[in-house]
Short mmCIF file of C-alpha atoms in Angstrom, two decimals:
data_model
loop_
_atom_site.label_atom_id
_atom_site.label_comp_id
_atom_site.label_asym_id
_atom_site.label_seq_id
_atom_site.Cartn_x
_atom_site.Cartn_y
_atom_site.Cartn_z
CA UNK A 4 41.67 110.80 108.89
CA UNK A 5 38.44 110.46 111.21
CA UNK A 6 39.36 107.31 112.40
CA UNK A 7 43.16 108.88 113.53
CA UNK A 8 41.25 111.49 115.89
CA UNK A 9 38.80 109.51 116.65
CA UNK A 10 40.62 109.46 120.56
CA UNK A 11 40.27 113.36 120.85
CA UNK A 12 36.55 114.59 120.99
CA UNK A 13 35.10 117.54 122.34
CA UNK A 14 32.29 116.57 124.85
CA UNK A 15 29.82 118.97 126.63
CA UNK A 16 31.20 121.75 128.70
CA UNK A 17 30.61 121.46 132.79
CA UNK A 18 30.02 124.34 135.03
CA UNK A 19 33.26 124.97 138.05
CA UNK A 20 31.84 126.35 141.09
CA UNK A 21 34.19 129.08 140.54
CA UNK A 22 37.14 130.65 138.25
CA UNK A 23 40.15 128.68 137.44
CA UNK A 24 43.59 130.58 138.02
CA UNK A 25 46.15 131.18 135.20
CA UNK A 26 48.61 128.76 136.04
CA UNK A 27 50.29 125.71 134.14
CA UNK A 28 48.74 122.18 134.00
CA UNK A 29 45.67 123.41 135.67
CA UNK A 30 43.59 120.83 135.05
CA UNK A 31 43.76 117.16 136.63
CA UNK A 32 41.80 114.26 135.77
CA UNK A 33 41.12 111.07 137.78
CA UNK A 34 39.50 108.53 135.72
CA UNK A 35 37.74 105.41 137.51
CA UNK A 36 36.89 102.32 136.61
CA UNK A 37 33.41 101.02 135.63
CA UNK A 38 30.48 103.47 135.79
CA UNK A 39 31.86 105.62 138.58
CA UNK A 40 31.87 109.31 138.36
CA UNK A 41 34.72 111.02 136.71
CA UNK A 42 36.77 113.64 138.88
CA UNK A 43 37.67 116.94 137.57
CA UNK A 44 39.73 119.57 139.70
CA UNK A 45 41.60 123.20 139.37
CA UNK A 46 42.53 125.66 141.50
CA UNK A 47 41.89 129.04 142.12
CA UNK A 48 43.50 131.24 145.05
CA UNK A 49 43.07 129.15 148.20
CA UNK A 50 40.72 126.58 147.26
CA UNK A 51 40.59 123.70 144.89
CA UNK A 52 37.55 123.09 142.72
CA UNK A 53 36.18 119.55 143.12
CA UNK A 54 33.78 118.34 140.08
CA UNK A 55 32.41 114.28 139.84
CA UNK A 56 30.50 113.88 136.94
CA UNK A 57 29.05 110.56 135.40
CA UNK A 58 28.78 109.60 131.94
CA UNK A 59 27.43 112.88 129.31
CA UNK A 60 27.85 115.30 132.26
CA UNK A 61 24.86 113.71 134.43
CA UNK A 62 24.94 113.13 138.25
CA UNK A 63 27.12 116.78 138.67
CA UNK A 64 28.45 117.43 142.03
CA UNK A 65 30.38 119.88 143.25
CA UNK A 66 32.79 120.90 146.41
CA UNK A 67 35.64 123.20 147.12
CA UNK A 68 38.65 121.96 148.91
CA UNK A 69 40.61 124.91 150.69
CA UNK A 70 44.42 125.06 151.70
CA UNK A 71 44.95 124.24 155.17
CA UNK A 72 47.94 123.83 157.29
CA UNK A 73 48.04 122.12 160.51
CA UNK A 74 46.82 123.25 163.75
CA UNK A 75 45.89 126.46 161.93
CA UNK A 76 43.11 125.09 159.88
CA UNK A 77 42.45 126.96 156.83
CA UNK A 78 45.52 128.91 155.15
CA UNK A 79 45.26 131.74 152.91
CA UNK A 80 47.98 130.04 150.82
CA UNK A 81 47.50 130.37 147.13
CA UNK A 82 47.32 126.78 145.55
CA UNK A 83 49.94 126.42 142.69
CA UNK A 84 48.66 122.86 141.39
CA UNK A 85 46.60 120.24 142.39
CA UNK A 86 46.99 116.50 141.00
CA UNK A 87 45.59 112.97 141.65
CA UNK A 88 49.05 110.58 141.72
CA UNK A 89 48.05 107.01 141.56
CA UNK A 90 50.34 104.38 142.54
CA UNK A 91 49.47 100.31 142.16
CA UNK A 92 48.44 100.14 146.15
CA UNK A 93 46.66 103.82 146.50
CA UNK A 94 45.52 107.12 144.76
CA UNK A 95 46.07 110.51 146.82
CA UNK A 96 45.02 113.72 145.74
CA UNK A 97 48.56 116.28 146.34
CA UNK A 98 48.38 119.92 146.00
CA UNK A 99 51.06 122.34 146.12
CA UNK A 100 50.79 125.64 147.77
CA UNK A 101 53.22 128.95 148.90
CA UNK A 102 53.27 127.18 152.08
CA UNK A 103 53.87 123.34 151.41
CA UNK A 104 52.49 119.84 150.16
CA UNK A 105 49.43 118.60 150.68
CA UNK A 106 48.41 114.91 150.37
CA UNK A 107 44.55 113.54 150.65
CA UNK A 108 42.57 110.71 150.11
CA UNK A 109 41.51 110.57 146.41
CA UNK A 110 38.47 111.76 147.53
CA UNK A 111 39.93 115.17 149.21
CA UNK A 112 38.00 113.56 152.55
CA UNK A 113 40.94 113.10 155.32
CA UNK A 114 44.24 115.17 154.65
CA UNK A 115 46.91 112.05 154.67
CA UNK A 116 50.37 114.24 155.07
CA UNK A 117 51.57 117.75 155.18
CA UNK A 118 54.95 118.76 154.54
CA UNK A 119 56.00 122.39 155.12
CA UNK A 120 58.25 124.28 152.57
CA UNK A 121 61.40 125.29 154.45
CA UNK A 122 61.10 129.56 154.00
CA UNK A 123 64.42 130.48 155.50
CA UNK A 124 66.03 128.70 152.75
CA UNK A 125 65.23 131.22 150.52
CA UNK A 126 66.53 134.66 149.81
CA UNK A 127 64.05 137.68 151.06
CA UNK A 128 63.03 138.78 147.71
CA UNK A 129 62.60 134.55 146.02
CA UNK A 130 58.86 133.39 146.12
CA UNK A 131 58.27 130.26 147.55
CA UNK A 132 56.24 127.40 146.22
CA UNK A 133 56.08 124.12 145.29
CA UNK A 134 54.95 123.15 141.61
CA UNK A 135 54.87 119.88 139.69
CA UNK A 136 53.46 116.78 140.71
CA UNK A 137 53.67 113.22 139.39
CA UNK A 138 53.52 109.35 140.86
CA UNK A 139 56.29 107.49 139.31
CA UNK A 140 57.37 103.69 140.01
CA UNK A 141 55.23 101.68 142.69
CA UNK A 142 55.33 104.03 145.72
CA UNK A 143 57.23 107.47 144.80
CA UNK A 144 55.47 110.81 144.30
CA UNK A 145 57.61 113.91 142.78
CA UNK A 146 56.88 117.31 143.68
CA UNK A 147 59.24 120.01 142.27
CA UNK A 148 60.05 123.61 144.37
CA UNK A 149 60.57 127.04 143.68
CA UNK A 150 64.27 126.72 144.71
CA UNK A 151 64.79 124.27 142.04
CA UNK A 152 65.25 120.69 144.20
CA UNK A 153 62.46 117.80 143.62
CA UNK A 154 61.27 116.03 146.92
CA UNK A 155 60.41 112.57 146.22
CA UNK A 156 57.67 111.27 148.83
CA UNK A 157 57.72 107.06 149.47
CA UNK A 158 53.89 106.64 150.01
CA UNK A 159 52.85 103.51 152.27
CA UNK A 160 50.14 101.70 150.89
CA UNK A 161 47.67 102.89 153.72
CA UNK A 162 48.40 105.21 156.47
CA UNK A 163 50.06 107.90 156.61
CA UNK A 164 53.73 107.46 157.38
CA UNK A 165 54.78 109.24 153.87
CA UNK A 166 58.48 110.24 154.05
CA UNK A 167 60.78 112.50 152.07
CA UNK A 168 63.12 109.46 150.91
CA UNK A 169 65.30 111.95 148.86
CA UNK A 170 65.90 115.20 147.05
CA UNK A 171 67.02 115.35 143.33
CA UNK A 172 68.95 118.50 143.31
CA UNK A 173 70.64 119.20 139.04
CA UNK A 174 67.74 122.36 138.53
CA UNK A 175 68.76 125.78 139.11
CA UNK A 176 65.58 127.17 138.91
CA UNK A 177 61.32 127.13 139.71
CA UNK A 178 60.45 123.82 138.40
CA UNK A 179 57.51 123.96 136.44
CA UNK A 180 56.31 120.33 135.61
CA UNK A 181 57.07 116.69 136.10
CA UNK A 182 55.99 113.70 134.45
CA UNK A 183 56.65 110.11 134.57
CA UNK A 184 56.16 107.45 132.40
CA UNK A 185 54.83 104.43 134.53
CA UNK A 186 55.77 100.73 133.02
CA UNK A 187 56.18 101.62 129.02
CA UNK A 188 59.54 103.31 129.16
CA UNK A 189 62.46 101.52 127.36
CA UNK A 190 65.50 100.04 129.38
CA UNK A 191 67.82 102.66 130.31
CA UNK A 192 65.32 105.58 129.16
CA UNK A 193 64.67 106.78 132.39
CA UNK A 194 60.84 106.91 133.86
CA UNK A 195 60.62 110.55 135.40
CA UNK A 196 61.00 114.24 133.75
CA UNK A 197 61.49 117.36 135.20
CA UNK A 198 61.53 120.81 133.71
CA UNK A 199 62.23 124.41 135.08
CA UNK A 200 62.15 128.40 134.34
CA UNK A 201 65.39 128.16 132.61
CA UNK A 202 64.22 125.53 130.26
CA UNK A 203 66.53 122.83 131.49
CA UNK A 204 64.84 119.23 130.95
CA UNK A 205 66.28 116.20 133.83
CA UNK A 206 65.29 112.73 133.11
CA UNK A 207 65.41 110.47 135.72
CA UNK A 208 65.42 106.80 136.42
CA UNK A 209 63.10 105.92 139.53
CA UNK A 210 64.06 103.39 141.86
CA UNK A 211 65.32 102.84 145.81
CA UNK A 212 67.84 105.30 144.45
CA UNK A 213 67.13 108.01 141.88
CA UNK A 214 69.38 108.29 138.76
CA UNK A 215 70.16 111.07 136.36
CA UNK A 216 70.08 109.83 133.15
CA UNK A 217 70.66 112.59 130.74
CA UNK A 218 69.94 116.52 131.23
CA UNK A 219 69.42 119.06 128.53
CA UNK A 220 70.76 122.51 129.73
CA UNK A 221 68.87 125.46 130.15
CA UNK A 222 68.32 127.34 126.77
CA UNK A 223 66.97 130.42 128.36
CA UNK A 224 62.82 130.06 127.54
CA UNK A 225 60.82 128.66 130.21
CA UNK A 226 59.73 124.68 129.79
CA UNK A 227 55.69 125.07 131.09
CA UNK A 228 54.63 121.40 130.21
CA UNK A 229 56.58 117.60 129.68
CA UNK A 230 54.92 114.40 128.61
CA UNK A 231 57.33 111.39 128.19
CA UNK A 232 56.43 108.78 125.07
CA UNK A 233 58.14 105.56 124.78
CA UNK A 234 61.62 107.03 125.66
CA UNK A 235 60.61 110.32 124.35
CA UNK A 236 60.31 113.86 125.97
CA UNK A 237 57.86 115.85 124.78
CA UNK A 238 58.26 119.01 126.33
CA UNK A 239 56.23 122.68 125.58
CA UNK A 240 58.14 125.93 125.70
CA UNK A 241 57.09 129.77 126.50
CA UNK A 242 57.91 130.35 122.74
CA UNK A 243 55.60 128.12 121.53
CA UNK A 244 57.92 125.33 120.35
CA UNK A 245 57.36 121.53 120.80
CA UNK A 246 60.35 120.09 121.37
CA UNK A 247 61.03 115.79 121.01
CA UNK A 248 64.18 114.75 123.35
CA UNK A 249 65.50 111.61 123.52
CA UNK A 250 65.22 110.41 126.73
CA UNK A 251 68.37 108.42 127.01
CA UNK A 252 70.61 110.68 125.74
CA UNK A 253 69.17 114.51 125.58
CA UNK A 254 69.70 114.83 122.09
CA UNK A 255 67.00 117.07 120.40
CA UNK A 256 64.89 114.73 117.54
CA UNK A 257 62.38 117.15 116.50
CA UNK A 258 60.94 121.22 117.22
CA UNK A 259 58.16 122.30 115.98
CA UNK A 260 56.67 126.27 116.41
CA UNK A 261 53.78 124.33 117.36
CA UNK A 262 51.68 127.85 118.85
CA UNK A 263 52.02 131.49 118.72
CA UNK A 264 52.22 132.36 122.27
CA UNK A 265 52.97 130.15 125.44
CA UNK A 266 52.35 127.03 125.90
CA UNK A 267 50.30 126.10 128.74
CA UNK A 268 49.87 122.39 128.50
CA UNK A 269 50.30 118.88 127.26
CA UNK A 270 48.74 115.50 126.93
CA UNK A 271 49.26 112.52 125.31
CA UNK A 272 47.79 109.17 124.59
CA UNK A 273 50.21 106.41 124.93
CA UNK A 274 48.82 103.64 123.25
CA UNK A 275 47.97 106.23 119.94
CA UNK A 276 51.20 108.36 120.36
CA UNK A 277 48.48 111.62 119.89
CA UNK A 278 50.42 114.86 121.57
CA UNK A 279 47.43 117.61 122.32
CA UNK A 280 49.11 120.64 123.38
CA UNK A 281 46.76 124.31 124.14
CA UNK A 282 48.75 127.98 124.28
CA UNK A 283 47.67 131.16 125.14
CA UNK A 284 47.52 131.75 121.13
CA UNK A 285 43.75 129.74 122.38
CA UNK A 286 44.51 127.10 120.02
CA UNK A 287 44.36 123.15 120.72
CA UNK A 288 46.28 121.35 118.54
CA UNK A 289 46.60 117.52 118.24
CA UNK A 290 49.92 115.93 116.84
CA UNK A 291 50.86 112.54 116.38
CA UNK A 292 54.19 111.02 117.17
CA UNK A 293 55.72 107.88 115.56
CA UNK A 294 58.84 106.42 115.37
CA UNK A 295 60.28 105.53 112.02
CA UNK A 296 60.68 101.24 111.95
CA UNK A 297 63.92 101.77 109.40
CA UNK A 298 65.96 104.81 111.10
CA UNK A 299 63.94 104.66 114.86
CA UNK A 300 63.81 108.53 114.34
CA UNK A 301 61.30 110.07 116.21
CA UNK A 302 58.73 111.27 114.04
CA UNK A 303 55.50 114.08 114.58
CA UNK A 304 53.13 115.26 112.23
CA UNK A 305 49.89 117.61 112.64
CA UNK A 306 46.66 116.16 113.13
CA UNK A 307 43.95 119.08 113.71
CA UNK A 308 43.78 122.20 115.72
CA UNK A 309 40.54 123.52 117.61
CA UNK A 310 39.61 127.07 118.22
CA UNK A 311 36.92 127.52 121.16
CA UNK A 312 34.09 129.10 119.66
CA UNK A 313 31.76 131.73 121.95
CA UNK A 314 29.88 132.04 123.93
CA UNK A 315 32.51 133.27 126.07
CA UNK A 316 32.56 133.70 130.14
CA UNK A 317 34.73 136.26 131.28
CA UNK A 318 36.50 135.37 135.08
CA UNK A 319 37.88 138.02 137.44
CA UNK A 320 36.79 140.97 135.19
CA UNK A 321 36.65 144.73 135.98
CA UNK A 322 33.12 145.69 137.46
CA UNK A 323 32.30 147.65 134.69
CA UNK A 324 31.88 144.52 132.45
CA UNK A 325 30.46 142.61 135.60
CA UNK A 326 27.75 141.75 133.39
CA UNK A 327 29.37 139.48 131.51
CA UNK A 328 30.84 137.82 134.72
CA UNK A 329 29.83 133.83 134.65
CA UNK A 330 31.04 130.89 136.92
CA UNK A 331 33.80 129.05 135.38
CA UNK A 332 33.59 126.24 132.19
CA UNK A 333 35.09 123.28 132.38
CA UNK A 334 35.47 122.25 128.40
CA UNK A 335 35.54 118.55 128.19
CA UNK A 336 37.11 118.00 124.86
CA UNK A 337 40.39 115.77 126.49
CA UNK A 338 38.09 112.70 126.18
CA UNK A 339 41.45 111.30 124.95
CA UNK A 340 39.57 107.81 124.59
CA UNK A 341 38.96 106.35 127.58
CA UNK A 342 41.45 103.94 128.60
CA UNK A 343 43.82 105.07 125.72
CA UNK A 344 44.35 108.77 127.48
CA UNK A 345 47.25 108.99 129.78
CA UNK A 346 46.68 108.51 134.04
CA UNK A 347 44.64 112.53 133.56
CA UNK A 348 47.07 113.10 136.23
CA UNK A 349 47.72 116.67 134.73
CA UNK A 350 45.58 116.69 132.25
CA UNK A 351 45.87 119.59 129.30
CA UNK A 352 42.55 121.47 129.37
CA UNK A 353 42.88 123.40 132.33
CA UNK A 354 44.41 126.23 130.14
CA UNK A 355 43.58 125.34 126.55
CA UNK A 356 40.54 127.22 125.55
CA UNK A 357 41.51 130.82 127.12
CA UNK A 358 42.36 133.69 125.40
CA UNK A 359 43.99 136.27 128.23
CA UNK A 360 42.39 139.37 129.13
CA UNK A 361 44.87 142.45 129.50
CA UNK A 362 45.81 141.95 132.91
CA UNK A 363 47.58 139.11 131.95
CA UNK A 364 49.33 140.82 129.10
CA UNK A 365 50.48 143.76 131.40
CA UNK A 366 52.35 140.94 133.32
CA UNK A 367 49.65 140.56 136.05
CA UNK A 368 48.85 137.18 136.38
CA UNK A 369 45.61 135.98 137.42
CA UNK A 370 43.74 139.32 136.77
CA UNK A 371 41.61 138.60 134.86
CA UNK A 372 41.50 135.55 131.50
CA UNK A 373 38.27 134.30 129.47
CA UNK A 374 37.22 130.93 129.28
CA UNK A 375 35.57 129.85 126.46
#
């Protein structure tokens, strides 16, 4: 059994300049070749926390990246995600906002393209955002909208002539996540996975023309985080199920009540077929996914779960427990195994070890959450 986990290990935590909001995915990952610094980022209100950190958390360096828009500079704009997408010719760093889609340089130096959500569109009383990022095939990045469509950006290999090359429009609601599976997907499984409010799962085959290739229909619990395996969807729901789709087909292989409360994230190793998922039950829990060689049934068994352990940090708290009030943690136990861990595009950690404070619980978001 230590040799099967052996990918996941908990590594020394590294201090955020600042709180991390309560949002899904909220955690990205860009992992470089060689010995160069890893990148870490999450956002918080208007800003995006930048972190570059070198092997055992040595060499830290910090920067905040705000929201801007153009020709007004900086934009008080709430950041909804933030994700590096890399593509075969380039990596850009894309955040999604209340106002639009931002794309920069991996490094978040020179802002590359900015593409403004169209407000009108929407009815008076509908917020407006853009959530769920992900590079798919050799030049597409997907980024999913409030309204329910999916832009998909064709990225030159320098420059910045990105264009909106189409708009996947079979969701009826927010989208909440996207993920693609780049190069390892079976024929005819489709590459790219979308999810929404409603709980309604797209798969999608990427290419000069997107395809549908199956859809499961809403089933009236919000869908938070996908992964795709090997022709598999593994998709987290606000009940705390794990649910395995077939890709091809939408037919449901295997649920599991995985958490307690909501699921807030997933990430998976490719090459091991390890699922870690993290819930607001403040539980990580690593699964492994197979597929039975006599039936080709999807299989998924339990590995281990994690529960932080204190000290704990509480973010945005009331001033009378200001004392306790600490700059935010970034818990680096998504090692995943190096080159074994999936692109860290979203990355699961950004909301695994919380437990919510009762702001949250009253149905105020973002009021205040501990880290620990």
């Amino acid at each position: 059994m230590a040799a099967a986990v052996a990918e996941y290990r908990r590594e020394q935590s590294l201090p955020l300049p600042g709180s991390s909001a309560a949002l899904y995915n909220n955690l990205s990952v860009l992992r470089l070749p060689g010995p160069q610094p890893q990148r870490f980022s999450a956002v918080h209100g208007p800003s995006l926390s930048l972190l570059s950190a070198a092997a055992a958390g040595l060499g830290l360096s910090h920067r905040q990246l705000p929201a801007r828009e153009p020709g007004m500079g900086l934009s008080a704009a709430l950041l909804t995600q933030a994700a590096w997408c890399v593509l075969p010719s380039r990596v850009l760093l894309v955040l999604t906002s209340q106002k639009g889609i931002q794309m920069y340089e991996a490094d978040g130096s020179v802002l590359v393209y900015w593409h403004a959500l169209d407000v009108a569109e929407h009815p008076p009383a509908q917020a407006v955002f853009a959530r769920g990022i992900a590079a798919v095939g050799e030049r597409f990045i997907c980024v999913g909208t409030s309204s329910g469509p999916v832009l998909v950006f064709d990225i030159p290999p320098k420059g910045t002539n990105v264009t909106v090359s189409e708009v996947l429009e079979q969701h009826g609601a927010a989208v909440t996540d996207i993920a693609a599976e780049q190069g390892r997907a079976p024929d005819g499984a489709g590459d790219l996975v979308s999810a929404d409010d409603a709980g309604t799962l797209c798969v999608w085959s990427a290419g000069e023309e997107f395809r549908l290739v199956s859809k499961v229909p809403a089933c009236g619990c919000t869908c938070s985080s996908v992964a795709l395996w090997h022709g598999t969807v593994a998709a987290g729901f606000g009940n705390g199920q794990i649910r395995l789709y077939e890709a091809a087909s939408g037919r449901l292989r295997a649920q599991v009540n995985a958490h307690a409360r909501w699921i807030n994230a997933l990430d998976l190793a490719p090459e091991t077929g390890k699922l870690l998922s993290g819930a607001e039950d403040s539980f990580v829990h690593i699964w492994k996914l197979s597929r039975n060689p006599d039936t080709d049934d999807v299989e998924v068994s339990w590995v281990r779960r994690s529960c932080p352990k204190p000290p704990t940090r509480v973010l945005g708290a009331p001033p009378e427990r200001e004392q306790q009030l600490g700059k935010g943690i970034l818990p680096l136990c998504c090692a995943l195994g190096g080159p074994e861990s999936s692109s860290g595009a979203k990355g699961a950690m950004g909301n695994l070890e919380r437990a919510w404070d009762k702001g949250w619980r009253d149905g105020i978001r973002g009021n205040g959450f501990q880290l620990r």
